[in-house]
Amino acid sequence: MAGGSGLSARGAGAGPAGGRPLIITEDPLLLDDLLRLCAAAGAEPHVHHAVPQRSGPGDDRAGGDGAGGAGPRAGTGWDTAPLVLVGDDAARRVRGAPRRDGVLLVGRDLDDPFVWQRAVEIGAEEVLRLPDAENRLVDRLADVVEGAGRPALTVGVIGGSGGAGASTLACALALRAARAGERTILVDGDPLGGGMDVLLGGEGAEGLRWPDFAASRGRVGAGALEESLPELHALRVLSWDRGDRVVVPPAAMRSVVAAARRRGGVVVVDLPRRVDEAVAEVLAQLDLVLLVVPGELRSVAAAGRVAAGVRMVARDVRVVVRGRCRQGLDAEAVAGLLGAPLAGEVPVEVGLPGRVAEGEPPGARGALARFCDGFWQRALGSAQEVPA
């Protein structure tokens, strides 16, 4: 694989994954609200009136009302809980606790002018005022339940011109990631592309398609999403059906892609060349966009217009040159004309369309498979061999 530096865009985890949240409050009304929101997120919390005292492993019990001290030495539950919800009434009692990530100050007074001062004193990363912030709090609690840690490395593939082979590359990338042992979801972001499930020979496979998610609002469960999708060649595929609906609202696009990313591993998104509001929601969540450009001047000119639209939202755009360049161009020159780093060159495989028509998925073998293996070894920092 030629050109481009190694990826470093994989997000860091947001604290200890899994486990049970810690609630610190003596306000009965606030506690009722917090327990209700925990139940909505499927989280079972520990409850204390102050920072729990450091004690033996068996002493930090669920539902305890531990009235332990809040000094710097305190904190078995404080140190290890994936999320700490400090009631506004308890802020003074936790001032001396060790600083840590994942502390939220929660209150019910929407007009308190000193709440931010108390948040700074306890090292809270957010102030959530109920009921306005209920959805945000449920999101954070659901992350705990799902064990949300490092998000998936999310790669978009977009054609610089018609017939560039972006869908084929997206399929091949997803297939090789799955064969390398990564949890992999392939997302078909192009409603007019014919369906990625068809390209993988799974148009009849059971599972949900994009129209089933069109009404999604707010948070989509990551585990539920993954389990609901068709499984083809050891990866999950979110594709379109053969119905008339070709529009998914931007909010639904945002929620579904965010859910796919939360499970970790790899997410590959096949993108249309037209950047509308829904596509922009997807681009904003991508770590990297691969712009596939045939090695000819006319295609480079078309790709320049596509790249301009993508760059308005995407953080990192790189060029993949497909086929042998003509008219005096080489791959580095194509990338230079587009003002983007070169991610590599993919040769055209003459027999590939025929093999796909016979049921072989793109990337099962050959030069395309070798390109994808090299890409993932570089992007994921893995040197393991990918089985054929």
Coordinates of N, CA, C and O in Angstrom, one line a residue, residues 51-55 68-79 96-99:
V51 N -19.1 10.0 49.3 CA -18.1 9.1 48.6 C -17.9 7.9 49.5 O -17.6 8.0 50.7
P52 N -18.0 6.7 49.0 CA -17.9 5.5 49.8 C -16.4 5.4 50.3 O -15.5 5.7 49.6
Q53 N -16.3 5.0 51.6 CA -15.0 4.8 52.2 C -14.3 3.6 51.5 O -14.9 2.7 51.1
R54 N -12.9 3.7 51.4 CA -12.2 2.6 50.9 C -12.3 1.5 51.8 O -12.1 1.6 53.0
S55 N -12.6 0.3 51.3 CA -12.8 -0.9 52.1 C -12.5 -2.1 51.3 O -12.0 -2.0 50.2
G68 N -19.9 7.1 54.2 CA -18.5 7.2 54.5 C -17.9 8.6 54.2 O -18.6 9.4 53.5
G69 N -16.7 8.8 54.6 CA -16.1 10.1 54.4 C -15.7 10.4 53.0 O -15.7 9.5 52.1
A70 N -15.4 11.6 52.7 CA -15.1 12.1 51.3 C -13.7 12.6 51.2 O -13.4 13.4 50.3
G71 N -12.8 12.1 52.0 CA -11.4 12.6 51.9 C -10.7 12.0 50.8 O -11.2 11.1 50.1
P72 N -9.4 12.5 50.6 CA -8.6 12.0 49.4 C -8.4 10.5 49.4 O -8.1 9.9 48.4
R73 N -8.5 9.8 50.6 CA -8.2 8.4 50.7 C -9.5 7.6 50.4 O -9.5 6.4 50.3
A74 N -10.6 8.3 50.3 CA -11.9 7.6 50.1 C -12.0 7.1 48.6 O -11.4 7.7 47.7
G75 N -12.8 6.0 48.4 CA -13.1 5.8 47.0 C -13.0 4.5 46.4 O -12.5 4.4 45.2
T76 N -13.4 3.4 47.0 CA -13.4 2.1 46.2 C -14.4 2.3 45.1 O -14.1 2.1 43.9
G77 N -15.7 2.5 45.4 CA -16.6 2.7 44.4 C -16.4 4.0 43.5 O -16.6 4.0 42.3
W78 N -15.9 5.0 44.2 CA -15.6 6.3 43.5 C -14.5 6.0 42.4 O -14.6 6.5 41.3
D79 N -13.5 5.3 42.7 CA -12.4 5.0 41.8 C -12.8 4.1 40.6 O -12.3 4.3 39.5
G96 N -13.4 16.7 48.5 CA -12.0 16.2 48.7 C -11.7 14.9 48.0 O -10.6 14.3 48.2
A97 N -12.7 14.4 47.3 CA -12.5 13.1 46.6 C -11.4 13.2 45.5 O -11.3 14.2 44.9
P98 N -10.7 12.1 45.2 CA -9.7 12.1 44.1 C -10.4 12.5 42.8 O -11.5 12.1 42.5
R99 N -9.7 13.3 42.0 CA -10.2 13.7 40.7 C -10.2 12.5 39.7 O -9.2 11.7 39.7

